[in-house]
CSV table of C-alpha atoms and ligand atoms in Angstrom, one decimal:
chain,number,residue,atom,x,y,z
A,921,MET,CA,-5.0,31.7,-14.9
A,922,ALA,CA,-3.1,29.1,-13.0
A,923,SER,CA,-4.6,30.1,-9.6
A,924,ASP,CA,-8.1,29.4,-11.0
A,925,ARG,CA,-7.2,25.8,-12.1
A,926,ILE,CA,-8.7,23.0,-10.1
A,927,GLN,CA,-6.1,21.2,-7.9
A,928,THR,CA,-6.1,17.6,-6.6
A,929,PRO,CA,-8.2,17.3,-3.5
A,930,LYS,CA,-6.2,17.6,-0.3
A,931,GLY,CA,-4.4,14.4,0.7
A,932,THR,CA,-4.6,12.8,-2.8
A,933,ARG,CA,-1.8,12.4,-5.4
A,934,ASP,CA,-1.4,12.5,-9.1
A,935,PHE,CA,0.8,9.7,-10.4
A,936,TYR,CA,2.8,11.1,-13.4
A,937,PRO,CA,4.9,8.5,-15.2
A,938,ALA,CA,7.9,9.2,-12.9
A,939,ASP,CA,5.7,8.6,-9.9
A,940,MET,CA,4.2,5.4,-11.4
A,941,ARG,CA,7.8,4.1,-11.8
A,942,VAL,CA,8.2,4.4,-8.0
A,943,GLN,CA,4.8,2.9,-7.4
A,944,ASN,CA,5.4,0.0,-9.7
A,945,HIS,CA,8.7,-0.6,-8.0
A,946,LEU,CA,7.0,-0.9,-4.6
A,947,PHE,CA,4.1,-3.0,-5.9
A,948,ASP,CA,6.5,-5.4,-7.9
A,949,GLY,CA,8.6,-5.9,-4.7
A,950,TRP,CA,5.6,-6.5,-2.6
A,951,ARG,CA,4.0,-8.9,-5.1
A,952,ALA,CA,7.3,-10.8,-5.6
A,953,VAL,CA,7.8,-11.4,-1.8
A,954,CYS,CA,4.1,-12.4,-1.3
A,955,ARG,CA,4.3,-14.9,-4.0
A,956,GLY,CA,7.6,-16.1,-2.8
A,957,PHE,CA,5.9,-16.9,0.6
A,958,GLY,CA,3.0,-18.6,-1.2
A,959,TYR,CA,0.3,-16.0,-0.7
A,960,GLU,CA,-2.5,-15.5,-3.3
A,961,GLU,CA,-3.8,-12.2,-4.4
A,962,TYR,CA,-7.4,-11.1,-3.9
A,963,GLU,CA,-9.4,-7.8,-4.1
A,964,GLY,CA,-12.7,-6.4,-2.9
A,965,PRO,CA,-14.8,-3.3,-3.7
A,966,THR,CA,-13.6,0.2,-2.9
A,967,PHE,CA,-16.8,0.9,-1.0
A,968,GLU,CA,-18.7,-1.1,1.5
A,969,HIS,CA,-21.8,-0.8,3.7
A,970,LEU,CA,-21.0,1.7,6.5
A,971,GLU,CA,-21.9,-0.9,9.2
A,972,LEU,CA,-19.0,-3.1,8.2
A,973,TYR,CA,-16.7,-0.6,10.0
A,974,VAL,CA,-18.9,1.0,12.7
A,975,GLY,CA,-18.5,-0.8,16.0
A,976,LYS,CA,-15.7,-3.1,14.7
A,977,SER,CA,-12.7,-1.1,13.7
A,978,GLY,CA,-12.6,1.4,16.6
A,979,GLU,CA,-13.6,5.0,17.0
A,980,GLU,CA,-10.5,6.6,15.4
A,981,ILE,CA,-10.9,5.0,12.0
A,982,VAL,CA,-14.7,5.5,12.0
A,983,GLY,CA,-14.1,9.2,12.6
A,984,GLN,CA,-12.0,9.2,9.5
A,985,LEU,CA,-14.6,7.5,7.2
A,986,TYR,CA,-15.6,9.0,3.9
A,987,HIS,CA,-19.3,8.0,4.0
A,988,PHE,CA,-22.3,8.9,1.9
A,989,LYS,CA,-25.8,7.9,1.0
A,990,ASP,CA,-26.2,6.5,-2.5
A,991,LYS,CA,-29.2,7.2,-4.7
A,992,GLY,CA,-31.0,4.2,-3.2
A,993,ASP,CA,-30.6,5.8,0.3
A,994,ARG,CA,-28.0,3.2,1.4
A,995,ASP,CA,-25.3,4.2,3.9
A,996,LEU,CA,-21.9,3.4,2.3
A,997,ALA,CA,-18.3,4.2,3.0
A,998,LEU,CA,-15.1,4.3,1.0
A,999,ARG,CA,-12.9,1.6,2.5
A,1000,PRO,CA,-10.4,2.9,5.1
A,1001,GLU,CA,-8.8,-0.5,5.5
A,1002,LEU,CA,-9.2,-3.9,3.9
A,1003,THR,CA,-9.4,-6.2,7.0
A,1004,PRO,CA,-13.2,-6.0,7.4
A,1005,THR,CA,-13.6,-6.7,3.7
A,1006,LEU,CA,-11.3,-9.8,4.0
A,1007,ALA,CA,-13.4,-11.0,7.0
A,1008,ARG,CA,-16.6,-10.4,5.1
A,1009,MET,CA,-15.3,-12.3,2.0
A,1010,VAL,CA,-14.1,-15.3,4.1
A,1011,ASN,CA,-17.4,-15.4,6.0
A,1012,GLN,CA,-19.3,-15.3,2.8
A,1013,LYS,CA,-17.6,-18.5,1.4
A,1014,GLY,CA,-17.6,-20.2,4.8
A,1015,PRO,CA,-16.1,-23.7,5.1
A,1016,SER,CA,-15.8,-24.0,1.3
A,1017,LEU,CA,-12.5,-22.1,1.6
A,1018,ARG,CA,-9.7,-24.5,2.7
A,1019,LYS,CA,-7.9,-23.0,5.7
A,1020,PRO,CA,-5.4,-21.8,6.4
A,1021,LEU,CA,-5.7,-19.1,3.8
A,1022,LYS,CA,-2.7,-17.0,2.9
A,1023,TRP,CA,-3.9,-14.0,1.0
A,1024,PHE,CA,-2.5,-10.6,0.0
A,1025,SER,CA,-3.9,-7.5,-1.7
A,1026,ILE,CA,-2.8,-4.0,-2.6
A,1027,PRO,CA,-5.9,-1.9,-2.0
A,1028,ARG,CA,-6.4,1.9,-2.5
A,1029,LEU,CA,-7.7,3.2,0.8
A,1030,PHE,CA,-9.4,6.4,2.0
A,1031,ARG,CA,-9.2,8.1,5.4
A,1032,TYR,CA,-10.2,11.6,6.2
A,1033,GLU,CA,-6.9,12.3,8.1
A,1034,ARG,CA,-5.2,15.6,8.7
A,1035,ALA,CA,-2.9,15.4,5.6
A,1036,GLN,CA,0.8,15.6,6.7
A,1037,ARG,CA,4.1,13.8,6.0
A,1038,GLY,CA,3.4,10.1,5.7
A,1039,ARG,CA,-0.3,10.5,6.2
A,1040,LEU,CA,-2.6,11.1,3.2
A,1041,ARG,CA,-6.3,10.8,2.6
A,1042,GLU,CA,-5.9,8.4,-0.3
A,1043,PHE,CA,-3.1,5.8,-0.2
A,1044,PHE,CA,-2.2,2.2,-1.0
A,1045,GLN,CA,-1.5,-0.5,1.5
A,1046,LEU,CA,-0.1,-3.9,1.0
A,1047,ASN,CA,-2.2,-6.4,3.1
A,1048,MET,CA,-1.0,-9.8,4.0
A,1049,ASP,CA,-3.2,-12.0,6.1
A,1050,VAL,CA,-3.4,-15.6,7.3
A,1051,VAL,CA,-6.9,-16.9,8.1
A,1052,GLY,CA,-7.4,-20.1,10.1
A,1053,CYS,CA,-4.1,-20.7,11.8
A,1054,ASP,CA,-4.2,-20.3,15.6
A,1055,THR,CA,-0.5,-20.7,16.4
A,1056,VAL,CA,2.3,-18.1,16.1
A,1057,ALA,CA,3.6,-19.9,13.0
A,1058,ALA,CA,1.3,-17.4,11.2
A,1059,GLU,CA,2.8,-14.4,12.9
A,1060,ALA,CA,6.3,-15.7,12.3
A,1061,ASP,CA,5.5,-16.2,8.6
A,1062,LEU,CA,4.0,-12.6,8.2
A,1063,ILE,CA,6.8,-10.9,10.1
A,1064,SER,CA,9.4,-12.8,8.0
A,1065,ALA,CA,7.7,-11.6,4.8
A,1066,ALA,CA,7.6,-8.0,6.1
A,1067,VAL,CA,11.3,-8.1,6.9
A,1068,GLU,CA,12.2,-9.7,3.6
A,1069,MET,CA,10.2,-7.1,1.7
A,1070,LEU,CA,12.1,-4.2,3.3
A,1071,ARG,CA,15.4,-6.0,2.7
A,1072,ARG,CA,14.5,-6.5,-1.0
A,1073,PHE,CA,14.1,-2.8,-1.3
A,1074,GLY,CA,17.6,-2.4,0.1
A,1075,LEU,CA,16.9,-1.6,3.8
A,1076,THR,CA,18.9,-3.2,6.5
A,1077,ALA,CA,18.7,-3.8,10.3
A,1078,ASP,CA,20.2,-0.4,10.7
A,1079,ASP,CA,17.2,1.2,9.0
A,1080,PHE,CA,14.2,-0.4,10.5
A,1081,ALA,CA,12.9,-2.6,13.4
A,1082,VAL,CA,9.9,-4.7,14.1
A,1083,ARG,CA,8.4,-4.0,17.5
A,1084,VAL,CA,6.2,-6.8,19.0
A,1085,SER,CA,3.8,-6.8,21.9
A,1086,SER,CA,0.7,-8.7,22.9
A,1087,ARG,CA,-2.8,-7.2,23.3
A,1088,ARG,CA,-3.7,-10.4,25.0
A,1089,LEU,CA,-1.0,-9.9,27.6
A,1090,LEU,CA,-2.0,-6.3,28.0
A,1091,SER,CA,-5.6,-7.3,28.5
A,1092,GLU,CA,-4.6,-9.8,31.1
A,1093,PHE,CA,-2.6,-7.2,32.9
A,1094,LEU,CA,-5.4,-4.7,32.8
A,1095,GLY,CA,-7.7,-7.4,34.3
A,1096,ARG,CA,-5.1,-7.8,37.1
A,1097,LEU,CA,-5.4,-4.1,37.7
A,1098,GLY,CA,-9.1,-4.5,38.0
A,1099,ILE,CA,-10.0,-2.8,34.8
A,1100,ALA,CA,-13.1,-4.5,33.4
A,1101,GLU,CA,-13.0,-5.7,29.8
A,1102,ALA,CA,-15.6,-3.1,28.8
A,1103,ALA,CA,-13.2,-0.2,29.8
A,1104,GLN,CA,-10.2,-1.8,28.1
A,1105,ALA,CA,-10.9,-0.5,24.6
A,1106,GLY,CA,-10.8,3.0,26.0
A,1107,VAL,CA,-7.4,2.3,27.6
A,1108,TYR,CA,-6.0,0.9,24.3
A,1109,ALA,CA,-7.2,4.0,22.5
A,1110,ALA,CA,-5.5,6.2,25.1
A,1111,LEU,CA,-2.2,4.2,24.9
A,1112,ASP,CA,-2.2,4.3,21.1
A,1113,LYS,CA,-2.7,8.0,21.0
A,1114,ARG,CA,-0.2,8.8,23.8
A,1115,ALA,CA,2.6,10.0,21.5
A,1116,LYS,CA,0.2,12.1,19.5
A,1117,VAL,CA,-1.8,13.8,22.3
A,1118,GLY,CA,1.0,14.3,24.9
A,1119,GLU,CA,1.3,13.2,28.5
A,1120,GLU,CA,-1.3,15.5,30.1
A,1121,GLU,CA,-4.1,14.5,27.7
A,1122,PHE,CA,-3.0,10.8,28.0
A,1123,ARG,CA,-3.4,10.9,31.8
A,1124,ARG,CA,-6.8,12.5,31.4
A,1125,LEU,CA,-7.9,9.8,28.9
A,1126,LEU,CA,-6.7,7.1,31.3
A,1127,ALA,CA,-8.5,8.8,34.2
A,1128,GLU,CA,-11.7,8.7,32.1
A,1129,GLN,CA,-11.3,4.9,32.2
A,1130,ASN,CA,-10.7,5.0,36.0
A,1131,VAL,CA,-7.0,4.3,35.6
A,1132,THR,CA,-5.3,6.6,38.1
A,1133,GLY,CA,-2.7,6.5,40.9
A,1134,ASP,CA,-1.3,3.0,41.6
A,1135,SER,CA,-3.0,1.4,38.5
A,1136,ALA,CA,-1.5,4.1,36.2
A,1137,ALA,CA,1.9,3.5,37.8
A,1138,GLN,CA,1.7,-0.3,37.3
A,1139,LEU,CA,0.5,0.2,33.7
A,1140,GLU,CA,3.5,2.3,33.1
A,1141,SER,CA,5.8,-0.5,34.4
A,1142,PHE,CA,4.2,-2.8,31.8
A,1143,PHE,CA,4.6,-0.2,29.1
A,1144,LEU,CA,8.3,0.1,29.7
A,1145,CYS,CA,9.2,-3.5,29.1
A,1146,ARG,CA,11.6,-3.9,26.2
A,1147,SER,CA,12.5,-7.6,26.4
A,1148,LEU,CA,11.1,-11.0,27.2
A,1149,SER,CA,13.2,-11.1,30.4
A,1150,GLU,CA,11.8,-7.7,31.6
A,1151,LEU,CA,8.3,-9.1,31.0
A,1152,SER,CA,9.1,-12.3,32.9
A,1153,ALA,CA,10.3,-10.2,35.8
A,1154,LEU,CA,7.1,-8.2,35.8
A,1155,PHE,CA,4.9,-11.3,35.8
A,1156,THR,CA,6.5,-13.2,38.7
A,1157,ALA,CA,3.5,-15.3,39.5
A,1158,PRO,CA,1.6,-15.3,36.2
A,1159,SER,CA,-2.1,-16.4,35.9
A,1160,ALA,CA,-2.9,-19.1,33.4
A,1161,GLY,CA,-4.0,-16.5,30.9
A,1162,GLU,CA,-0.8,-14.4,31.4
A,1163,ALA,CA,1.4,-17.5,31.1
A,1164,ALA,CA,-0.3,-18.4,27.8
A,1165,ALA,CA,0.2,-14.9,26.4
A,1166,LEU,CA,3.9,-14.9,27.6
A,1167,GLY,CA,4.3,-18.3,26.1
A,1168,GLU,CA,3.1,-17.1,22.7
A,1169,LEU,CA,5.6,-14.2,22.7
A,1170,ARG,CA,8.4,-16.6,23.6
A,1171,ASP,CA,7.4,-19.1,20.9
A,1172,LEU,CA,7.3,-16.3,18.3
A,1173,PHE,CA,10.7,-15.0,19.2
A,1174,GLY,CA,12.1,-18.5,19.2
A,1175,LEU,CA,10.9,-19.0,15.6
A,1176,LEU,CA,12.2,-15.6,14.5
A,1177,ASP,CA,15.5,-16.0,16.2
A,1178,GLY,CA,15.9,-19.4,14.5
A,1179,LEU,CA,15.3,-17.7,11.1
A,1180,GLY,CA,18.1,-15.2,11.8
A,1181,TYR,CA,15.8,-12.2,12.4
A,1182,ALA,CA,17.0,-11.4,16.0
A,1183,GLY,CA,18.6,-8.2,14.8
A,1184,PHE,CA,15.3,-7.0,13.3
A,1185,VAL,CA,12.7,-7.9,16.0
A,1186,ARG,CA,12.3,-6.8,19.6
A,1187,VAL,CA,9.7,-6.7,22.4
A,1188,ASP,CA,8.2,-3.3,22.8
A,1189,THR,CA,5.1,-3.1,25.0
A,1190,SER,CA,4.4,0.4,24.0
A,1191,VAL,CA,3.0,-0.9,20.7
A,1192,VAL,CA,-0.8,-1.2,21.2
A,1193,ARG,CA,-2.3,-0.5,17.7
A,1194,GLY,CA,-5.2,1.9,17.1
A,1195,LEU,CA,-7.6,-0.6,15.7
A,1196,ALA,CA,-10.1,-2.2,18.1
A,1197,TYR,CA,-10.2,-5.8,16.8
A,1198,TYR,CA,-6.8,-7.1,17.8
A,1199,THR,CA,-6.8,-9.9,20.3
A,1200,GLY,CA,-3.3,-11.3,20.5
A,1201,ILE,CA,0.2,-10.6,19.2
A,1202,VAL,CA,0.5,-7.1,17.7
A,1203,PHE,CA,3.4,-5.6,15.8
A,1204,GLU,CA,4.6,-2.5,14.0
A,1205,LEU,CA,7.6,-1.8,11.7
A,1206,PHE,CA,9.3,1.5,12.3
A,1207,ASP,CA,12.2,3.3,10.7
A,1208,LYS,CA,15.1,3.6,13.1
A,1209,GLY,CA,15.4,7.3,12.8
A,1210,LEU,CA,11.9,7.4,14.1
A,1211,ASN,CA,11.3,10.4,12.0
A,1212,LEU,CA,8.4,8.8,10.1
A,1213,ARG,CA,5.2,7.1,11.2
A,1214,ALA,CA,4.9,3.3,11.3
A,1215,LEU,CA,5.9,1.6,8.0
A,1216,ALA,CA,3.5,-1.2,8.7
A,1217,GLY,CA,1.3,-2.6,11.5
A,1218,GLY,CA,-0.7,-5.6,12.2
A,1219,GLY,CA,-1.6,-8.4,14.6
A,1220,ARG,CA,-4.0,-11.2,15.5
A,1221,TYR,CA,-7.7,-10.6,15.3
A,1222,ASP,CA,-9.4,-13.8,16.3
A,1223,SER,CA,-12.9,-12.4,17.0
A,1224,LEU,CA,-13.5,-10.2,13.9
A,1225,LEU,CA,-14.9,-12.9,11.6
A,1226,SER,CA,-17.4,-14.1,14.3
A,1227,ASN,CA,-18.2,-10.5,15.2
A,1228,LEU,CA,-19.2,-10.0,11.6
A,1229,GLY,CA,-21.5,-13.0,11.7
A,1230,GLY,CA,-19.2,-15.8,10.6
A,1231,GLU,CA,-17.8,-18.9,12.3
A,1232,PRO,CA,-15.1,-18.2,14.9
A,1233,VAL,CA,-12.1,-18.4,12.7
A,1234,SER,CA,-8.7,-17.1,13.8
A,1235,ALA,CA,-6.8,-14.5,11.7
A,1236,VAL,CA,-3.7,-12.5,11.7
A,1237,GLY,CA,-2.2,-10.0,9.2
A,1238,PHE,CA,-0.6,-6.7,8.6
A,1239,GLY,CA,-0.8,-3.6,6.4
A,1240,MET,CA,2.2,-1.7,4.9
A,1241,GLY,CA,1.5,1.7,3.4
A,1242,ASP,CA,3.1,3.0,0.2
A,1243,VAL,CA,3.6,6.6,1.5
A,1244,VAL,CA,5.9,6.1,4.4
A,1245,LEU,CA,7.8,3.3,2.6
A,1246,ALA,CA,8.5,5.6,-0.5
A,1247,ASP,CA,9.5,8.4,1.9
A,1248,LEU,CA,12.0,6.2,3.7
A,1249,LEU,CA,13.4,4.7,0.4
A,1250,GLY,CA,13.7,8.2,-1.0
A,1251,GLU,CA,15.6,9.4,2.1
A,1252,LYS,CA,18.1,6.5,1.7
A,1253,GLY,CA,18.5,6.9,-2.0
A,1254,LEU,CA,17.0,3.5,-2.7
A,1255,LEU,CA,14.3,4.5,-5.3
A,1256,PRO,CA,14.8,3.5,-8.9
A,1257,GLN,CA,16.6,6.1,-11.0
A,1258,GLY,CA,16.1,6.8,-14.7
A,1259,ARG,CA,13.6,5.5,-17.2
A,1260,PRO,CA,12.9,2.0,-18.2
A,1261,GLY,CA,13.4,2.9,-21.9
A,1262,VAL,CA,12.8,0.7,-24.9
A,1263,ASP,CA,15.3,-1.9,-26.3
A,1264,TYR,CA,15.5,-0.2,-29.7
A,1265,TYR,CA,14.6,3.3,-30.8
A,1266,LEU,CA,14.4,3.4,-34.6
A,1267,VAL,CA,15.9,6.6,-36.0
A,1268,ASP,CA,14.9,7.2,-39.6
A,1269,LEU,CA,17.9,8.9,-41.4
A,1270,ALA,CA,15.8,9.9,-44.3
A,1271,ALA,CA,13.0,11.6,-42.3
A,1272,SER,CA,12.2,15.2,-42.5
A,1273,GLY,CA,8.7,15.5,-41.0
A,1274,GLY,CA,5.5,13.9,-42.1
A,1275,LEU,CA,4.4,10.4,-41.4
A,1276,PRO,CA,6.7,7.5,-40.4
A,1277,ARG,CA,7.8,5.3,-43.3
A,1278,PRO,CA,5.8,2.0,-43.7
A,1279,GLU,CA,9.1,0.0,-44.0
A,1280,LEU,CA,10.2,1.4,-40.6
A,1281,LEU,CA,6.8,0.6,-39.1
A,1282,SER,CA,6.9,-3.0,-40.3
A,1283,LEU,CA,10.4,-3.4,-38.8
A,1284,ALA,CA,9.1,-2.1,-35.5
A,1285,GLN,CA,6.2,-4.6,-35.7
A,1286,ARG,CA,8.4,-7.6,-36.5
A,1287,LEU,CA,10.8,-6.7,-33.5
A,1288,ARG,CA,7.8,-6.2,-31.2
A,1289,GLU,CA,6.5,-9.6,-32.2
A,1290,ARG,CA,9.8,-11.1,-30.9
A,1291,GLY,CA,9.1,-9.5,-27.5
A,1292,LEU,CA,11.4,-6.5,-27.9
A,1293,ALA,CA,10.3,-3.0,-26.8
A,1294,VAL,CA,10.5,-0.7,-29.8
A,1295,SER,CA,9.7,3.0,-30.3
A,1296,TYR,CA,10.3,5.6,-33.0
A,1297,SER,CA,9.5,9.3,-33.6
A,1298,LEU,CA,5.8,9.8,-34.3
A,1299,LYS,CA,6.8,13.1,-35.9
A,1300,ALA,CA,9.7,11.7,-38.0
A,1301,GLY,CA,11.5,15.0,-37.6
A,1302,LYS,CA,15.1,15.9,-38.1
A,1303,PHE,CA,17.9,13.4,-37.1
A,1304,LYS,CA,18.9,15.5,-34.1
A,1305,LYS,CA,15.4,15.7,-32.8
A,1306,GLN,CA,14.9,11.9,-33.1
A,1307,LEU,CA,18.2,11.3,-31.2
A,1308,GLU,CA,17.1,13.7,-28.5
A,1309,GLU,CA,13.8,11.8,-28.2
A,1310,ALA,CA,15.7,8.5,-27.9
A,1311,ASN,CA,17.9,9.8,-25.2
A,1312,GLU,CA,15.2,11.5,-23.2
A,1313,GLY,CA,13.0,8.3,-23.4
A,1314,GLY,CA,15.9,6.3,-21.9
A,1315,ALA,CA,16.3,4.0,-25.0
A,1316,ARG,CA,19.0,1.4,-24.6
A,1317,ARG,CA,20.0,1.3,-28.3
A,1318,VAL,CA,19.4,3.4,-31.4
A,1319,LEU,CA,18.9,1.7,-34.8
A,1320,PHE,CA,19.8,4.0,-37.7
A,1321,PHE,CA,17.2,3.0,-40.3
A,1322,GLY,CA,18.4,3.7,-43.8
A,1323,SER,CA,22.1,4.0,-42.9
A,1324,ASP,CA,24.3,3.5,-46.0
A,1325,ARG,CA,27.0,1.9,-43.8
A,1326,ALA,CA,24.8,-1.2,-43.4
A,1327,PRO,CA,24.3,-3.7,-46.3
A,1328,ALA,CA,20.8,-4.6,-47.4
A,1329,GLY,CA,18.9,-6.5,-44.7
A,1330,GLN,CA,21.3,-5.3,-41.9
A,1331,TYR,CA,21.1,-2.4,-39.5
A,1332,GLU,CA,23.6,0.0,-37.9
A,1333,VAL,CA,23.0,0.0,-34.2
A,1334,LYS,CA,24.4,2.2,-31.4
A,1335,ASP,CA,24.4,1.1,-27.8
A,1336,LEU,CA,23.5,4.2,-25.8
A,1337,VAL,CA,24.9,2.7,-22.6
A,1338,THR,CA,28.4,1.6,-23.9
A,1339,GLY,CA,28.6,3.8,-27.0
A,1340,ASP,CA,29.5,0.8,-29.1
A,1341,GLN,CA,28.4,0.9,-32.8
A,1342,THR,CA,27.8,-2.4,-34.7
A,1343,ILE,CA,26.2,-3.7,-37.9
A,1344,LEU,CA,23.6,-6.5,-37.1
A,1345,GLY,CA,21.3,-8.7,-39.1
A,1346,GLU,CA,17.6,-8.5,-38.2
A,1347,ASP,CA,17.6,-11.8,-36.2
A,1348,GLU,CA,20.7,-10.6,-34.2
A,1349,LEU,CA,18.9,-7.6,-33.0
B,1948,HAM,P1,-3.0,0.6,10.2
B,1948,HAM,O1,-2.0,0.6,11.3
B,1948,HAM,O2,-4.2,1.5,10.2
B,1948,HAM,O3,-3.5,-0.9,10.0
B,1948,HAM,O4,-2.3,0.8,8.8
B,1948,HAM,C1,-1.1,0.1,8.4
B,1948,HAM,C2,-0.1,1.0,7.7
B,1948,HAM,O5,-0.8,1.7,6.6
B,1948,HAM,C3,0.5,2.1,8.5
B,1948,HAM,O6,1.6,1.6,9.3
B,1948,HAM,C4,0.9,3.1,7.5
B,1948,HAM,O7,2.1,2.7,6.8
B,1948,HAM,C5,-0.2,3.0,6.4
B,1948,HAM,N1,-1.2,4.0,6.6
B,1948,HAM,C6,-2.3,4.1,7.5
B,1948,HAM,N2,-3.0,5.2,7.4
B,1948,HAM,C7,-2.3,5.9,6.4
B,1948,HAM,C8,-2.6,7.2,5.8
B,1948,HAM,N3,-3.6,8.0,6.1
B,1948,HAM,N4,-1.7,7.7,4.9
B,1948,HAM,C9,-0.7,6.9,4.5
B,1948,HAM,N5,-0.4,5.7,5.0
B,1948,HAM,C10,-1.2,5.2,5.9
B,1948,HAM,C11,-4.5,-1.4,9.2
B,1948,HAM,O8,-5.0,-0.7,8.3
B,1948,HAM,C12,-4.9,-2.8,9.4
B,1948,HAM,N6,-6.1,-3.1,8.7
B,1948,HAM,C13,-3.7,-3.7,8.9
B,1948,HAM,C14,-4.0,-5.2,9.1
B,1948,HAM,C15,-4.2,-6.1,8.1
B,1948,HAM,N7,-4.2,-5.8,10.3
B,1948,HAM,C16,-4.5,-7.1,10.0
B,1948,HAM,N8,-4.5,-7.3,8.7
């Protein structure tokens, strides 16, 4: 009985061949752009020691961990993100790795989230990171790559935008409001949750960190800035720290404008990011309909490596999930259609069930040796059945094996795309 059958666990997916075609399309596009920007691929384990995440990634993601004890009584967790693994790996090799590193990876990640549109419990996420570059050249490179990726998939400036802010500037601003550094993480968490929890709960969370009255109003004026000039107007007499953080934003926009990305990138101080370790520029990519959650998010995390016991090495990167991206591409009709069928499907005109003929098998073998994709009916059934199989499999051409219209050593071939029928020698195939 169907109702008794075991289903996939909540928030996970099966990838049938049609789903894998979509997945491979995303991964191929991601890999091509990463390589085009000179990033190298790496990978880590799917589970790590629990302590790699606790106290470093922030309370939201720790609350979503799949953690367990193994048979040796060790506390382990399925990875909810790759950044701590990257930091651990770089720390492990220390100075033997030549910096700056430009690395990418496409990990499978696990978060115990409330499963909903765009949010699953198991998903894939492209990660691109630069380790050991402390100027915004790294941010500019990463944001350019993220924009190019989405353009490669067919999206335009009408479809998505990159919103950029600065944790460093926000931290300076909170300092100005007299909010001690220890309380700032709580404020970031409140700001990041704002849209999710609603205004009343947001105010309550801020009040928990003693941000009320005039401080709350001033914070709001920061939060509303949508351009560099609005930020400059807010910081009329900037402190040295504020001036440096503003300078970084200006430099980054200077580089991105020069690359022609002005139409894609804008200041948006409401971007805070949920993860605790960001220290500088932060950014998120959104679809312009704003129907979906963020397509990607990232930023600078200059203290994570040293917090995990390594040398103080600067780092910046972003993650782009497969779920939201596939949803958006599907909505815009930009996902690949049809099947990537074989070059030749060999139809045996003399077949009537039983095993395929050895002559047909050796032709298939010779063609495959030349790099062609070749298939034939494993059941060697009636002509009509074989043709149906060729069509359903998306074959580009059918070769009629044993056709009396072709002289010895030649083959009758039909192009299923154009309908053209020709006689070809084996090396012309
Ligand atoms: P994040 O903002 O947690 O950042 O995730 C980045 C992207 O991953 C999101 O914008 C979204 O597309 C996707 N994503 C996150 N959670 C889920 C989920 N439950 N289901 C589907 N997609 C999801 C990070 O993970 C950082 N470690 C990124 C980073 C890399 N920062 C620096 N380097």
